[in-house]
Coordinates of C-alpha atoms and ligand atoms in Angstrom, one line a residue:
X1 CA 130.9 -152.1 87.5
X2 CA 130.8 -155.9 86.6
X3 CA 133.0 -157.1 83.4
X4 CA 130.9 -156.5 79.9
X5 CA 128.4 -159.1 79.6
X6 CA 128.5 -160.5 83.3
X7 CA 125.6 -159.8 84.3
X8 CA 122.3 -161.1 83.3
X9 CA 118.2 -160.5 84.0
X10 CA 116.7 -163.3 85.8
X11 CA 114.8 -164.4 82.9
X12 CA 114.8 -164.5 79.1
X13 CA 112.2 -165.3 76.2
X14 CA 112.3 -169.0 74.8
X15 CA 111.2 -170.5 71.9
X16 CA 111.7 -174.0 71.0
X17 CA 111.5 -176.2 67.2
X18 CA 110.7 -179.5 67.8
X19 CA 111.2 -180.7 63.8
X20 CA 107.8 -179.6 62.8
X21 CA 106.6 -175.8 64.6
X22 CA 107.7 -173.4 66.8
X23 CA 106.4 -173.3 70.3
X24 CA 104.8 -170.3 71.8
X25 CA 106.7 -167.8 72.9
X26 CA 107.2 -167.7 76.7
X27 CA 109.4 -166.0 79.3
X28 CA 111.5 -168.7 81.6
X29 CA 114.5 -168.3 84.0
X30 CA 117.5 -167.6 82.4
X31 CA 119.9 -169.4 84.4
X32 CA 119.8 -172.9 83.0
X33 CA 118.6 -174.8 79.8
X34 CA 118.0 -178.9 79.7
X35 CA 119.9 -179.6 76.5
X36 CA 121.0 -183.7 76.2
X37 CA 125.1 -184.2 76.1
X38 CA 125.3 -185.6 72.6
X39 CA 123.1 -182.2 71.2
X40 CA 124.5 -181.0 68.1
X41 CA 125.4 -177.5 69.0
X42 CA 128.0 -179.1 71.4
X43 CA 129.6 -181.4 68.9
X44 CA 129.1 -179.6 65.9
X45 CA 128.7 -175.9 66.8
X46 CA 125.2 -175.2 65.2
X47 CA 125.4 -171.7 66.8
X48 CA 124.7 -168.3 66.2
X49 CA 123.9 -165.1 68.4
X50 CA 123.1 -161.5 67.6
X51 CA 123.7 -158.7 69.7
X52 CA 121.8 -155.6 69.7
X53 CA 121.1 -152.8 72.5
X54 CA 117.7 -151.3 73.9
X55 CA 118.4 -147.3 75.1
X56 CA 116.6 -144.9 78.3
X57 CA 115.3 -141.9 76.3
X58 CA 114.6 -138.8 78.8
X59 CA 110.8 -139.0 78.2
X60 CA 111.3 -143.1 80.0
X61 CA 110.4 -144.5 77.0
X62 CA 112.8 -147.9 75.8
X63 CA 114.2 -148.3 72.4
X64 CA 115.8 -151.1 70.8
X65 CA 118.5 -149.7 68.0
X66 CA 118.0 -151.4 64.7
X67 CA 116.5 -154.8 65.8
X68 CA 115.5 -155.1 62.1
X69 CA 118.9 -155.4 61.0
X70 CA 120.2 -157.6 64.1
X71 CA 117.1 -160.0 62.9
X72 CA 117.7 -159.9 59.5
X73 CA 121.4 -161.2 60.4
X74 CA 120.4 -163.5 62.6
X75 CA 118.1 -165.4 60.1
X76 CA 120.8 -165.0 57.9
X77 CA 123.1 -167.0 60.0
X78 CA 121.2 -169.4 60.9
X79 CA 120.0 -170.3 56.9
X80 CA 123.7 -170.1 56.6
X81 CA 124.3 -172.4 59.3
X82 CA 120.9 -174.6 58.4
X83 CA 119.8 -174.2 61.2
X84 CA 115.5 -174.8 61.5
X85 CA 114.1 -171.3 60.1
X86 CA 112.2 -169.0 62.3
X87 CA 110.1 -166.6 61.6
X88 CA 110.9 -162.9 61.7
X89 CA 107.9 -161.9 63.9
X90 CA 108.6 -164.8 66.5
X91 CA 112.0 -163.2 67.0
X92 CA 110.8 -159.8 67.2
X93 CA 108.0 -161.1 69.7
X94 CA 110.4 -162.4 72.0
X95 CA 112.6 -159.5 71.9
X96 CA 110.6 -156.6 72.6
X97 CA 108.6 -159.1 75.1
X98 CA 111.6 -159.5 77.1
X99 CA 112.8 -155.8 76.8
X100 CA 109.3 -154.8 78.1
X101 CA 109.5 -157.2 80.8
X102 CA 112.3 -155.5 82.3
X103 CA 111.8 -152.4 80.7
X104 CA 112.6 -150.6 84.1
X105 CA 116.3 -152.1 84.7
X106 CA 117.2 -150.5 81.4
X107 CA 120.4 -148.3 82.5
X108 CA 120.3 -144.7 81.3
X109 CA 123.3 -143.2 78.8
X110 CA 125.7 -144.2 78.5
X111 CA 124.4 -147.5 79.7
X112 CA 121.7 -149.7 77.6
X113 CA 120.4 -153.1 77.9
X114 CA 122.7 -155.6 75.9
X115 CA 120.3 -158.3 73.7
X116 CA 121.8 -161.5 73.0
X117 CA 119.5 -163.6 70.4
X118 CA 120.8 -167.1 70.2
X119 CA 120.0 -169.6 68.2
X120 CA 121.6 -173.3 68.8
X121 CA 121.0 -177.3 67.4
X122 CA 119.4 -179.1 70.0
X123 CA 119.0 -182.9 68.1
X124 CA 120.5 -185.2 70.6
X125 CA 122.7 -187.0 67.8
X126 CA 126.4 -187.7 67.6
X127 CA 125.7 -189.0 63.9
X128 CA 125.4 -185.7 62.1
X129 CA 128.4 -184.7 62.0
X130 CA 127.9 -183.9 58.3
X131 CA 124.0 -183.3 58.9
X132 CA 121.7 -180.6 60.1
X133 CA 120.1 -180.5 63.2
X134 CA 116.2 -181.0 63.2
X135 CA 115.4 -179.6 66.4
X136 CA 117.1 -176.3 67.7
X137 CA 115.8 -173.9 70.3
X138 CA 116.2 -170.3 69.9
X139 CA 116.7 -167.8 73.1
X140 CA 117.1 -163.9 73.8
X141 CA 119.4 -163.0 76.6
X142 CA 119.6 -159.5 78.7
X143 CA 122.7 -158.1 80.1
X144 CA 122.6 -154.6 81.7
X145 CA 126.1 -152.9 80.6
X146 CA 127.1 -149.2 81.8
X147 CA 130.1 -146.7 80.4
X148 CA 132.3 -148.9 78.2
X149 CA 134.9 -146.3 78.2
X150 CA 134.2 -145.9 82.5
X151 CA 138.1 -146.4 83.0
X152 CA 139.0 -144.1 80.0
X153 CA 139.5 -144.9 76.4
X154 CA 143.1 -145.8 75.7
X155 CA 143.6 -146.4 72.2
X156 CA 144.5 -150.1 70.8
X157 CA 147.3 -151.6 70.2
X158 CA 146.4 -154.2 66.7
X159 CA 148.8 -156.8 65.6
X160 CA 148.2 -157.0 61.9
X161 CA 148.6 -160.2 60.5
X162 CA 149.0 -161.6 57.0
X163 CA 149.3 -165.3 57.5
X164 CA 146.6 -167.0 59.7
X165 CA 143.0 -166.0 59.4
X166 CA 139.9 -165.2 61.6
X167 CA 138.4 -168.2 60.4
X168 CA 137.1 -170.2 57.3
X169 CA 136.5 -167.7 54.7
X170 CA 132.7 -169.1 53.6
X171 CA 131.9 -168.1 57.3
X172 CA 132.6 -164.9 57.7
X173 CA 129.4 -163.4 57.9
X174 CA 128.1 -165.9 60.0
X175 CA 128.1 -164.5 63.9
X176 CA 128.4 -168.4 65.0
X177 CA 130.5 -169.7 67.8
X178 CA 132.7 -171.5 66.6
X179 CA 134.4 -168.6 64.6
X180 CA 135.8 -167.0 67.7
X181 CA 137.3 -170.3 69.1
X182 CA 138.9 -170.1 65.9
X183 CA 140.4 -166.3 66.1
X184 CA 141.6 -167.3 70.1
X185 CA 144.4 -168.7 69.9
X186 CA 145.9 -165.8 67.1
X187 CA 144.5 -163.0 69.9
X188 CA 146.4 -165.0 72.9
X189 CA 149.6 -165.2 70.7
X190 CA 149.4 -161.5 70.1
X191 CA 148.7 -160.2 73.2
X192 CA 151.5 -162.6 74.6
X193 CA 154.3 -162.2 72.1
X194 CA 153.6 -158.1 71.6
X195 CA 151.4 -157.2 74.1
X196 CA 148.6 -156.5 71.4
X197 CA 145.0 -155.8 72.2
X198 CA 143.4 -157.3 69.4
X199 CA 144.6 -158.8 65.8
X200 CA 143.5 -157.3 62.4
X201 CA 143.3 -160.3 60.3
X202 CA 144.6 -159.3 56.5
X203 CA 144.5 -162.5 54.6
X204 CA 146.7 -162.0 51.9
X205 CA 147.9 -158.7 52.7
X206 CA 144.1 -157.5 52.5
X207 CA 142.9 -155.8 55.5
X208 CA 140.0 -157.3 57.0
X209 CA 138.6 -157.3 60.5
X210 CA 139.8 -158.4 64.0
X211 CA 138.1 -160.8 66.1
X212 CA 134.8 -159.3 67.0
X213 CA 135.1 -155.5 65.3
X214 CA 134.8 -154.2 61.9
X215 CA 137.8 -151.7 60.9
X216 CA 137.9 -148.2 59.5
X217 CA 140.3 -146.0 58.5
X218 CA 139.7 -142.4 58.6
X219 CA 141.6 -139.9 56.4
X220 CA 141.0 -136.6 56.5
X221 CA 137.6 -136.3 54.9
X222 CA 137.5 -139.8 54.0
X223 CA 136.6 -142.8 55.5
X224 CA 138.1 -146.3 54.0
X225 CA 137.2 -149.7 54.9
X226 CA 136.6 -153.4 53.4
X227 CA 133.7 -153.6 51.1
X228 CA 131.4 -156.2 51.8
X229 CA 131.9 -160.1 50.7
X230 CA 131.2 -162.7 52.2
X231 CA 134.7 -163.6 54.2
X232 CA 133.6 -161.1 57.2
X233 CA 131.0 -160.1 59.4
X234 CA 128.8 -156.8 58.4
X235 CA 128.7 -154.8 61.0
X236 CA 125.6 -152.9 61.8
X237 CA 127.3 -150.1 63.8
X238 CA 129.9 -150.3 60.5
X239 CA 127.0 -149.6 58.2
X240 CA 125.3 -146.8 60.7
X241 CA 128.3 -145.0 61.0
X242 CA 128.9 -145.0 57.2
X243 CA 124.9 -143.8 56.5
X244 CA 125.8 -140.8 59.2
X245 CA 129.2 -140.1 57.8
X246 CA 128.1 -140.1 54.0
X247 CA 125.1 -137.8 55.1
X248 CA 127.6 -135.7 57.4
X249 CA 129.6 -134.9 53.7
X250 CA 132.3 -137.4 54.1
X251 CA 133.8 -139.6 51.6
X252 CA 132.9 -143.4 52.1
X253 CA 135.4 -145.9 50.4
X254 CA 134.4 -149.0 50.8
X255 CA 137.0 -151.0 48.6
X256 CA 140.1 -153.6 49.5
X257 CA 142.4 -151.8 51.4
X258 CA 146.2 -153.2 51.5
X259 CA 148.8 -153.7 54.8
X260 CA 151.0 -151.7 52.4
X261 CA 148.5 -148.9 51.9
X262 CA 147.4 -148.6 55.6
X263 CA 150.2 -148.1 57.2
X264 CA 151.6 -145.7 54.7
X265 CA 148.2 -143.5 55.0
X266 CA 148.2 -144.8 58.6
X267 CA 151.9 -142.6 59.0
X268 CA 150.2 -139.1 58.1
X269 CA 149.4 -136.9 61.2
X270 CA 145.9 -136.3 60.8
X271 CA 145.0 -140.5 60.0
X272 CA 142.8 -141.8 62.8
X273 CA 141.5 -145.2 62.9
X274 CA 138.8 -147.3 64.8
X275 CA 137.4 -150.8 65.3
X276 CA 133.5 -150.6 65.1
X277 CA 131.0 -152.4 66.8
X278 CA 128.1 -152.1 69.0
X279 CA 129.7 -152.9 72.7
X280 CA 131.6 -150.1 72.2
X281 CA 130.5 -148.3 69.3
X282 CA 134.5 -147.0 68.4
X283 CA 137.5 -147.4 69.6
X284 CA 140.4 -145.6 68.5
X285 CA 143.4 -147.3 67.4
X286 CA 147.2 -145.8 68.9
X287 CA 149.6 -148.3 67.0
X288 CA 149.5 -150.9 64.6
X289 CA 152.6 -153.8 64.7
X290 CA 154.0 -155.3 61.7
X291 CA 156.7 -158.1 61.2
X292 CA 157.9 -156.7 64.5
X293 CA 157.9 -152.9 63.6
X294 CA 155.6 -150.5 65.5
X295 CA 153.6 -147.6 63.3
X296 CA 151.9 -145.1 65.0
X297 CA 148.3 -144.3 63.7
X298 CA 148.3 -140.5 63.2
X299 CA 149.3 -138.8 66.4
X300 CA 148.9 -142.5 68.2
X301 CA 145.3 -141.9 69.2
X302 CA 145.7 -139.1 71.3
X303 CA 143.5 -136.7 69.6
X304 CA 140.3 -138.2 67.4
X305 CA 138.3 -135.3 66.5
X306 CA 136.5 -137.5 63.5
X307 CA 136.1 -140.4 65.4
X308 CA 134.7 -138.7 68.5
X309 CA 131.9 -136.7 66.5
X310 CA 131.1 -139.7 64.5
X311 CA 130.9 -141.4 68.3
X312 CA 129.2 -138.7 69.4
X313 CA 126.3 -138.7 66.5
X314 CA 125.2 -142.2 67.1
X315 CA 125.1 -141.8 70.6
X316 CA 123.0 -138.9 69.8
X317 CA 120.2 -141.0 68.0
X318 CA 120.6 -144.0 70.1
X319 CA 119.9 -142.3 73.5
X320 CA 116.8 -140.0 72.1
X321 CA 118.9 -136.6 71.6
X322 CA 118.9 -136.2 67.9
X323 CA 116.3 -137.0 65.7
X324 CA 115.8 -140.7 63.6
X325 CA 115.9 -140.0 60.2
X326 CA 116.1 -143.6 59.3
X327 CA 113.4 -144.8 61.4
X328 CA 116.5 -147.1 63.6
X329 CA 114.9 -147.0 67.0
X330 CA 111.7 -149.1 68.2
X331 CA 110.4 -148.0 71.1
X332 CA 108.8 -150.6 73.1
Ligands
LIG1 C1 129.4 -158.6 66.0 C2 130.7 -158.5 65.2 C3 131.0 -157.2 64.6 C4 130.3 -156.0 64.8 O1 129.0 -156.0 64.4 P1 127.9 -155.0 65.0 O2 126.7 -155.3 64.3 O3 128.4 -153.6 64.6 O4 127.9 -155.1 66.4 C5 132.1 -157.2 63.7 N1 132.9 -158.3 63.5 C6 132.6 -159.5 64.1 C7 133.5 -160.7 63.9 C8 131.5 -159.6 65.0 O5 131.2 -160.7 65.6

């Protein structure tokens, strides 16, 4: 199977602002865009995305997992960004027009069809530096993705670090470009000095999120993680798998956790913890690294009874096989 993400459909819905409306809606090929060498979004990184999945139910029917949410993000970013304002129908219009269209390359569970919304500044200007973009075009990408997990899921190895950050702290909840050139060169460091997967950024001792995940810690009946500001991105699988948890009769703490906290709940047999988000839903984490001393999460990942039935109970709604309580699938 092709690398996450590698793999497109030939075409994807386009809708363009030219300073004063929207266009129509339309379907092009999605394997080029004219965009003029001095547009904003390549000097100035007026950028944002969204990604959300569509799911194979038994019946053939297609359904796209909480595209409310994903738009309600997106607009978000891109107010927060000042980017031109879209409406939430045109976005949804485009979505489910594109899903439709290739409504039959939809891979069935574990597979789904990846959606990537993006939303970029297209005013050919060099001399806004400091200025919004007046034009911006908005586009919804398709990427068929199979088994995440196809090659087994070995738990993560997270550098936690105190000192650098993800990025600037007013953009946190901004899914924009130019935060993850930001986290790269932390991650590369990481991986390269102790072989880490990923980083979990704790500015200030507070633990946060890593580059492109949300974080929870799970202990025993409870489930703690970051409550939401504005200094990191809000997850939507996060918040899903908090609403099934709470409803399941766990304990949701959603306050500042501490490095000092973590690793000492982190130390107890039982402790699992995951990264959450919606390529892979969760992934269980084996081993946290701390000014060069290696904790082992609970039994290192080996065993994740909580994490797998929380896993498990998403999947469930998300491929048809448990009911929708909270209306999160539209079927297209
Ligand atoms: C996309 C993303 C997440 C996860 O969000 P989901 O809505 O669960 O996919 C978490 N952190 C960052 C930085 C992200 O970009």
């Amino acid at each position: 199977m092709a690398a996450f993400g590698s793999v497109f459909m030939p075409e994807m819905a386009l809708s363009t602002f030219n300073g004063e409306h929207w266009s129509a809606a339309q379907n092009v090929a999605a394997d080029k865009i004219s965009l003029h060498p001095g547009a904003h979004v390549l000097h100035y990184a007026s950028t944002c995305f969204e990604g959300l999945k569509a799911f194979r139910h038994e019946d053939g029917s297609i359904n796209i997992f909480r595209m409310d949410a994903n738009i309600k993000r997106l607009a978000q970013s891109t107010r927060l960004l000042t980017l031109p304002k879209f409406s939430p129908e045109l976005i949804e219009e485009m979505i489910v027009g594109i899903v439709k269209r290739f409504a039959t390359e939809v891979p069935a569970p574990p597979g789904s069809m990846y959606i990537r919304p993006t939303h970029i500044g297209t005013e050919p200007t060099i001399g806004k530096a400091a200025a919004p973009s007046a034009t911006s075009m908005l586009y919804v990408l398709l990427s068929p993705v199979g088994d995440y997990f196809s090659g087994g899921a070995k738990p993560l190895r997270l550098l936690l670090e105190e000192d650098g950050m993800r990025c600037a702290p007013h953009m946190g909840m901004v899914k924009s470009g130019g935060n993850y050139a930001s986290a790269l060169q932390p991650i590369l460091q990481a991986k390269q000095a102790v072989n880490a997967d990923q980083v979990l950024f704790c500015p200030n001792g507070d633990v946060q999120e890593t580059g492109a995940a949300n974080f929870l810690l799970i202990d025993g009946n409870e489930i703690i993680t970051k409550d939401l500001d504005t200094s990191f991105l809000h997850g939507i699988t996060r918040d899903s798998l908090l609403t099934l948890a709470r409803n399941m009769g766990m304990q949701i703490s959603e306050r500042k956790l501490s490095v000092d906290e973590l690793l000492e709940r982190a130390s107890k047999p039982h402790t699992e913890a995951s990264l959450s988000g919606t390529a892979a839903v969760m992934t269980p984490i084996g081993t946290l690294i701390h000014n060069g001393k290696e904790y082992t999460v609970g039994n290192g990942g080996a065993k994740t009874p909580t994490i797998d039935k929380l896993r498990s109970a998403l999947n469930a709604l998300q491929w048809g096989k448990a009911p929708d309580p909270y209306g999160w699938l539209t079927r297209v």
